């Protein structure tokens, strides 16, 4: 390159090593850029050294600012914190703890609960390892002092089909509009005052209105082996690592959602970081979910109607979280990743993660650029006008309308491929292709790789049957009407 | 293990299709591929070519364009689409890369057989990518190359009278672009792509049909006329607006309006210009009265120039006003709409198609390519495709569905570039902004937000005295300027362009008599005040060169302004002028000739009827650029 261009002006600029700050002449540590006194403990961004105290303040402020700016969590509301044991969600739980223990004026005023989904079955953990992880998690959960729930992934087999329908939206509290939020705050303060007058001995904050005992009597017992086998059968029938990853996410979301619904939580908080959001944005883009990026990664996700998913950690980079956890000794539990089959291509999720983190090394603004691009997207296309226009699996509005036939071809299932002579496909009233019209573009692609229908989680099949049936009924009534007219 | 049977016929299969993962044999695959291309061509939401329309295949000699050209000519024959197909190639001047591909392309053109037009960067813009590359550095050179190539393509298509440009973009390219724009956070591009594909479909079809209508009208000899009349109107309006801005201007400034009024007429009737030319001459002579003296005495001229330049407030006020009131001098000229018939075809299948049919194509890689950022998303896409072939289609789908809303100011029609008149999103089109910044030796800026400011001369601090300048004349210029050491006078020269700008209306009409027919030449109009309403390329220089080479005589009526290589409308590059003259053209100039840098003649072939003003600094660089004498037969 250089010898061709002659002067190497351009190449020289490229080959230059990434800009580094010169080390100070004397090797004294730098001072904090915020208070100017403390010794810098870490550099958040290029040229921003922070001492421990200031970093902590910065970190806590970010969390509160995120909630305060968006105003979606009402005082007195029950919020379910989804905890995986990983660093981001652990930091999130710590933030909520700190927020609740603050002096009255600045205190967070929602009622938290924790949920942990135990996924050892699909993470290739032996029963002993699962027990161990579970016991570890239990100690952490109990230490928070919040009510908590443990769900095993196996329980997804018993989910009701209604989980695939959006719940009734609470009209009074739905929008993040100013007045309704203000009203809610005012009424909450009134209520508190009355309570205080009635009973001078106010119970501990956060625990006052809870309707269940702290830490339900839960003994760490694993589900039946039969159930575990059944779950593994479902996951093993999935043809690709990408679809398996998607299935796991789907089941996890549905389990948390079910827990929130049954226990009366109206918000779920998840701990996606900025880094994670950027990865998810690019992953979902590659999965064909371009229309739904805003709901998949945005601060609020209202697709489930009654339960809103909130992502308060999406402003933190993975680095900030890691340092916070390290400095303030936030315990985390690490579980092995989802199993992969031998000779299987890596999942899209994995590829994108590797790519983005790798590119971040050379171009340090990559993740924030992707994140900011995602911020500009609107959540509108995810809204479904009717049930027939809503994706069976992801509950987003179908994004098929107006698409060229040629573009849709990769999402279709070619029935004629299957050997017709067997008779088994004729007989089974259920056909994979019949599911396709119910799904959005990306769920079609994933669904194609989910394996035979018989290994689909039962609630998905039941709901699909219902949808196919009702669509059939509708068509028939229409036909009848037309016939009667003519 | 024998391969599975073809899903369409009993033959053994040769491949699994990317889109459906079904096995296909060679014959069925080729048939399916062609059928899909036809469906994509006729099912394009933005419009489809009608029988009898001209379709320019943007061809590089690589696999995509070769396959596209082949498939289209085959479809045209088999389905009697009645398209007028032609190949259009751009020579960017990249050593070791473009030559072999052009050789391959010529073979393709011979084999099909289709007419082939090669447009050269050097000819259009006066510089090659190899020359500009070092000045631009790493990745930027690919940006420049891309921007200029698209511009060259448009111009080539216009010259050919094509109604459509078809490009060989395949599904992989589309997916890659989505990935890349997302990674770079290029929301504007993402939005444009998304809106084109879905929301604004109706609008675009309307627009394209209009475009195609306009192009239909513009085909052939009419081309110049239609555009000219439109442009004249716009210029006049712009002039009025100019005056209305309140800058009190005297004689010279009002000049431009007058010749413009006249010029719309002669265009209608080719025989008239000679009569009319005496009229517009009145303006130059009026103007000459001021300048005749200085011509006799160069020092006075100097003073005069200084003088007019010494009224910076006057000229200065104008450009600034212009930036405050949104310029939008005229609606964008008709754009040749682009189609991508291979947009659903996987790259892999294109290669297979070429392989099965034994098509030969060039597959050399550009030596600048490793510097492009595109390499990163490309590598990722290859991995993604390996794990799930449908990812390519899924990314394209995502790109079409991104909910970015309407662009700010989406309702307005695109404006025209203040310099060259082609479609531009801002004051200047990307190509002009890049070229101008490159000329100023600040190429890096061209890619940033300040690019247009640098180009339009709003960037005053750096300009010094040159800040008064409209930034208008330093248009496409010779490659010798790029990174050249002897450019010390650059700022100076450019700085005074403002003077030329403000000092009069200039018009060039070329009459081609050689071939028997009459061809309206580069008829442009320019007025003061920093780039209001440039009229656009009325005739591509490539064509002028060809005509002159064929023996045409270029008759220029009106003032010729040769400021840093731009003849008259600022459109004809220095390179062109020199080329014409060295080829033996006789440039008959009946008006005033203003020579700023000494760009004109390399031989005693410029016949000027009017006075010739040679700016003092032009004499300075005489030794460098003047190889001959300017023969003056006028009142010099």
Coordinates of N, CA, C and O in Angstrom, one line a residue, chain A residues 110-209:
Chain A
X110 N -40.3 2.6 45.3 CA -41.0 1.4 44.8 C -40.7 0.2 45.7 O -39.8 0.3 46.6
X111 N -41.5 -0.8 45.5 CA -41.3 -2.0 46.4 C -40.7 -3.1 45.5 O -41.3 -3.6 44.6
X112 N -39.4 -3.4 45.8 CA -38.7 -4.4 45.0 C -39.0 -5.9 45.4 O -39.3 -6.2 46.5
X113 N -38.8 -6.7 44.4 CA -38.7 -8.1 44.7 C -37.7 -8.7 43.7 O -37.4 -8.1 42.7
X114 N -37.1 -9.8 44.0 CA -36.1 -10.4 43.2 C -36.6 -11.7 42.5 O -37.4 -12.4 43.1
X115 N -36.1 -11.9 41.3 CA -36.4 -13.2 40.7 C -35.1 -13.7 40.1 O -34.3 -13.0 39.5
X116 N -34.9 -15.0 40.3 CA -33.7 -15.6 39.7 C -34.2 -16.9 38.9 O -34.9 -17.7 39.4
X117 N -33.7 -16.9 37.7 CA -34.1 -18.1 36.8 C -32.9 -19.0 36.8 O -31.8 -18.7 36.4
X118 N -33.1 -20.2 37.3 CA -32.0 -21.2 37.4 C -32.0 -22.0 36.1 O -33.0 -22.6 35.7
X119 N -30.9 -21.9 35.3 CA -30.8 -22.5 34.0 C -29.8 -23.6 33.9 O -29.3 -23.9 32.8
X120 N -29.4 -24.2 35.0 CA -28.3 -25.2 35.0 C -28.6 -26.3 34.1 O -27.6 -26.9 33.5
X121 N -29.8 -26.6 33.8 CA -30.1 -27.8 32.9 C -29.5 -27.6 31.5 O -28.9 -28.5 31.0
X122 N -29.7 -26.4 31.0 CA -29.2 -26.2 29.6 C -27.8 -25.6 29.6 O -27.2 -25.4 28.5
X123 N -27.2 -25.4 30.8 CA -25.8 -24.9 30.8 C -24.9 -26.1 31.2 O -23.8 -25.8 31.6
X124 N -25.4 -27.3 31.0 CA -24.5 -28.5 31.2 C -23.9 -28.5 32.6 O -22.7 -28.8 32.7
X125 N -24.7 -28.2 33.6 CA -24.2 -28.4 34.9 C -24.8 -29.7 35.5 O -25.9 -30.1 35.2
X126 N -23.9 -30.4 36.2 CA -24.4 -31.6 36.9 C -25.3 -31.2 38.0 O -25.3 -30.1 38.5
X127 N -26.2 -32.1 38.5 CA -27.1 -31.8 39.6 C -26.3 -31.3 40.8 O -26.9 -30.3 41.4
X128 N -25.2 -31.8 41.1 CA -24.4 -31.3 42.2 C -24.0 -29.8 42.0 O -24.2 -29.0 42.9
X129 N -23.5 -29.6 40.8 CA -23.1 -28.2 40.5 C -24.3 -27.2 40.6 O -24.2 -26.1 41.1
X130 N -25.5 -27.7 40.1 CA -26.7 -26.9 40.2 C -27.0 -26.6 41.6 O -27.4 -25.4 41.9
X131 N -27.0 -27.6 42.4 CA -27.3 -27.4 43.9 C -26.4 -26.4 44.5 O -26.8 -25.5 45.2
X132 N -25.1 -26.5 44.1 CA -24.1 -25.6 44.6 C -24.4 -24.1 44.2 O -24.4 -23.2 45.1
X133 N -24.6 -23.9 42.9 CA -24.9 -22.6 42.4 C -26.2 -22.0 43.1 O -26.2 -20.9 43.5
X134 N -27.2 -22.9 43.2 CA -28.4 -22.5 43.8 C -28.3 -22.0 45.2 O -28.8 -21.0 45.6
X135 N -27.5 -22.8 46.0 CA -27.2 -22.5 47.4 C -26.5 -21.1 47.5 O -26.9 -20.3 48.3
X136 N -25.6 -21.0 46.6 CA -24.8 -19.7 46.5 C -25.7 -18.5 46.3 O -25.7 -17.5 46.9
X137 N -26.6 -18.7 45.3 CA -27.5 -17.7 44.9 C -28.5 -17.3 46.0 O -28.8 -16.2 46.2
X138 N -28.9 -18.4 46.7 CA -29.9 -18.2 47.8 C -29.3 -17.3 48.8 O -30.0 -16.4 49.3
X139 N -28.0 -17.6 49.2 CA -27.4 -16.7 50.2 C -27.4 -15.2 49.7 O -27.7 -14.3 50.5
X140 N -27.0 -15.1 48.5 CA -27.0 -13.7 48.0 C -28.4 -13.1 48.0 O -28.6 -11.9 48.4
X141 N -29.4 -13.8 47.6 CA -30.8 -13.3 47.5 C -31.3 -13.0 48.9 O -31.9 -11.9 49.1
X142 N -31.0 -13.9 49.8 CA -31.4 -13.6 51.2 C -30.8 -12.4 51.8 O -31.4 -11.6 52.5
X143 N -29.5 -12.2 51.4 CA -28.7 -11.1 52.0 C -29.3 -9.8 51.6 O -29.1 -8.8 52.3
X144 N -30.0 -9.7 50.5 CA -30.6 -8.4 50.1 C -31.7 -7.9 51.0 O -32.0 -6.8 51.1
X145 N -32.4 -8.9 51.6 CA -33.5 -8.6 52.5 C -34.8 -8.3 51.7 O -35.8 -8.0 52.3
X146 N -34.8 -8.5 50.4 CA -36.0 -8.3 49.6 C -36.7 -9.7 49.5 O -36.0 -10.7 49.6
X147 N -38.0 -9.7 49.2 CA -38.6 -11.0 48.9 C -38.0 -11.5 47.6 O -37.7 -10.7 46.7
X148 N -37.9 -12.7 47.5 CA -37.3 -13.3 46.2 C -38.0 -14.6 45.8 O -38.6 -15.2 46.6
X149 N -37.8 -14.8 44.5 CA -38.4 -16.0 43.9 C -37.3 -16.7 43.1 O -36.6 -16.1 42.4
X150 N -37.3 -18.0 43.2 CA -36.4 -18.8 42.3 C -37.2 -19.6 41.4 O -38.2 -20.3 41.8
X151 N -36.9 -19.5 40.1 CA -37.6 -20.3 39.1 C -36.6 -21.2 38.4 O -35.5 -20.8 38.1
X152 N -37.0 -22.4 38.1 CA -36.2 -23.3 37.3 C -36.7 -23.2 35.9 O -37.9 -23.1 35.7
X153 N -35.7 -23.3 35.0 CA -36.1 -23.2 33.6 C -37.1 -24.3 33.2 O -37.9 -24.2 32.3
X154 N -37.0 -25.4 33.9 CA -37.9 -26.6 33.6 C -39.4 -26.1 33.7 O -40.3 -26.7 33.1
X155 N -39.6 -25.1 34.6 CA -41.0 -24.7 34.8 C -41.6 -24.1 33.5 O -42.8 -23.9 33.5
X156 N -40.8 -23.8 32.6 CA -41.3 -23.3 31.3 C -42.2 -24.3 30.6 O -43.1 -23.9 29.9
X157 N -42.0 -25.5 30.9 CA -42.9 -26.6 30.3 C -44.3 -26.4 30.8 O -45.2 -26.9 30.1
X158 N -44.5 -25.8 31.9 CA -45.9 -25.7 32.5 C -46.4 -24.3 32.3 O -47.5 -24.0 33.0
X159 N -45.8 -23.5 31.6 CA -46.3 -22.1 31.4 C -47.7 -22.2 30.7 O -47.9 -23.0 29.8
X160 N -48.6 -21.2 31.1 CA -49.9 -21.2 30.4 C -49.7 -20.5 29.0 O -48.9 -19.6 28.9
X161 N -50.6 -20.9 28.1 CA -50.5 -20.3 26.7 C -50.8 -18.8 26.8 O -50.4 -18.0 25.9
X162 N -51.5 -18.3 27.9 CA -51.8 -16.9 27.9 C -50.6 -16.0 28.0 O -50.7 -14.8 27.9
X163 N -49.4 -16.6 28.3 CA -48.2 -15.8 28.5 C -47.9 -15.2 27.1 O -47.1 -14.2 27.0
X164 N -48.4 -15.8 26.0 CA -48.1 -15.3 24.7 C -49.1 -14.2 24.2 O -49.2 -13.8 23.1
X165 N -50.0 -13.8 25.2 CA -50.9 -12.7 24.9 C -50.6 -11.5 25.8 O -50.3 -11.7 26.9
X166 N -50.6 -10.4 25.2 CA -50.4 -9.2 26.1 C -51.5 -9.0 27.1 O -52.7 -9.2 26.8
X167 N -51.1 -8.7 28.3 CA -52.1 -8.4 29.3 C -52.8 -7.1 29.1 O -52.4 -6.3 28.3
X168 N -53.9 -6.9 29.9 CA -54.6 -5.6 29.7 C -53.8 -4.5 30.3 O -53.2 -4.6 31.4
X169 N -53.6 -3.5 29.5 CA -52.8 -2.3 29.9 C -53.5 -1.5 31.0 O -54.7 -1.3 30.9
X170 N -52.7 -1.1 32.0 CA -53.3 -0.3 33.0 C -53.4 1.1 32.5 O -52.3 1.8 32.3
X171 N -54.6 1.6 32.2 CA -54.7 2.9 31.5 C -54.3 4.0 32.4 O -53.7 5.0 31.9
X172 N -54.6 4.0 33.7 CA -54.3 5.2 34.5 C -52.8 5.4 34.7 O -52.3 6.5 34.7
X173 N -52.0 4.3 34.7 CA -50.6 4.4 35.0 C -49.7 4.2 33.7 O -48.5 4.1 33.9
X174 N -50.4 4.1 32.6 CA -49.6 3.6 31.5 C -48.5 4.6 31.0 O -47.3 4.3 31.0
X175 N -49.0 5.8 30.6 CA -48.0 6.7 30.0 C -47.1 7.3 31.0 O -47.4 7.4 32.2
X176 N -45.9 7.7 30.6 CA -45.0 8.3 31.5 C -45.3 9.8 31.5 O -44.4 10.7 31.7
X177 N -46.5 10.2 31.2 CA -46.9 11.6 31.1 C -46.8 12.3 32.5 O -47.0 11.6 33.5
X178 N -46.4 13.5 32.5 CA -46.1 14.3 33.7 C -47.2 14.2 34.7 O -47.0 13.8 35.9
X179 N -48.4 14.7 34.4 CA -49.5 14.8 35.4 C -49.8 13.5 36.2 O -49.9 13.5 37.4
X180 N -49.9 12.5 35.4 CA -50.3 11.2 36.0 C -49.3 10.7 37.0 O -49.5 10.2 38.1
X181 N -48.0 11.0 36.6 CA -46.9 10.6 37.5 C -46.9 11.5 38.8 O -46.8 11.0 39.9
X182 N -47.2 12.7 38.6 CA -47.2 13.6 39.7 C -48.4 13.3 40.6 O -48.2 13.3 41.9
X183 N -49.5 13.0 40.0 CA -50.7 12.6 40.9 C -50.3 11.4 41.7 O -50.6 11.3 42.9
X184 N -49.7 10.5 41.0 CA -49.3 9.2 41.7 C -48.4 9.5 42.9 O -48.6 9.0 44.0
X185 N -47.4 10.4 42.7 CA -46.5 10.7 43.7 C -47.2 11.4 44.9 O -47.1 11.1 46.0
X186 N -48.1 12.4 44.5 CA -48.9 13.1 45.6 C -49.7 12.1 46.4 O -49.7 12.2 47.6
X187 N -50.4 11.3 45.7 CA -51.3 10.4 46.5 C -50.5 9.4 47.3 O -50.9 9.1 48.4
X188 N -49.3 9.1 46.8 CA -48.5 8.2 47.6 C -48.0 8.9 48.9 O -48.0 8.3 50.0
X189 N -47.6 10.2 48.8 CA -47.1 10.9 49.9 C -48.3 11.1 50.9 O -48.1 10.9 52.2
X190 N -49.5 11.4 50.4 CA -50.6 11.5 51.3 C -50.8 10.2 52.1 O -51.0 10.2 53.3
X191 N -50.8 9.1 51.4 CA -51.0 7.8 52.0 C -50.0 7.5 53.1 O -50.3 7.1 54.1
X192 N -48.8 7.9 52.7 CA -47.7 7.6 53.7 C -47.9 8.4 55.0 O -47.7 7.9 56.1
X193 N -48.3 9.7 54.8 CA -48.5 10.6 55.9 C -49.6 10.0 56.8 O -49.5 9.9 58.0
X194 N -50.7 9.5 56.2 CA -51.8 9.0 57.0 C -51.3 7.7 57.7 O -51.6 7.6 58.9
X195 N -50.5 6.9 57.0 CA -50.0 5.7 57.7 C -49.2 6.1 58.9 O -49.3 5.5 60.0
X196 N -48.4 7.1 58.7 CA -47.5 7.5 59.8 C -48.3 8.0 61.0 O -47.9 7.8 62.1
X197 N -49.4 8.8 60.7 CA -50.2 9.3 61.8 C -50.9 8.1 62.5 O -51.0 8.1 63.7
X198 N -51.3 7.2 61.7 CA -52.1 6.0 62.4 C -51.1 5.2 63.2 O -51.5 4.8 64.3
X199 N -50.0 4.9 62.6 CA -49.1 4.0 63.3 C -47.7 4.7 63.4 O -47.1 4.9 62.4
X200 N -47.3 5.0 64.6 CA -46.1 5.8 64.7 C -44.9 4.9 64.4 O -43.9 5.3 64.0
X201 N -45.0 3.6 64.7 CA -43.9 2.7 64.5 C -44.0 2.2 63.1 O -44.6 1.2 62.8
X202 N -43.4 3.0 62.1 CA -43.4 2.6 60.7 C -42.5 1.5 60.5 O -41.3 1.6 61.0
X203 N -42.9 0.5 59.9 CA -42.0 -0.6 59.6 C -40.9 -0.2 58.6 O -40.9 0.9 58.1
X204 N -39.9 -1.0 58.5 CA -38.8 -0.8 57.7 C -39.2 -0.3 56.3 O -40.2 -0.9 55.7
X205 N -38.5 0.6 55.7 CA -38.8 1.0 54.3 C -38.7 -0.2 53.3 O -37.8 -1.1 53.5
X206 N -39.6 -0.2 52.4 CA -39.6 -1.2 51.4 C -40.3 -2.5 51.8 O -40.8 -3.3 51.0
X207 N -40.5 -2.7 53.1 CA -41.1 -3.9 53.5 C -42.5 -3.6 54.0 O -43.3 -4.5 54.4
X208 N -42.9 -2.3 54.0 CA -44.1 -2.0 54.7 C -45.4 -2.5 54.0 O -46.3 -3.1 54.7
X209 N -45.4 -2.5 52.7 CA -46.7 -2.9 52.0 C -46.6 -4.3 51.4 O -47.4 -4.7 50.7

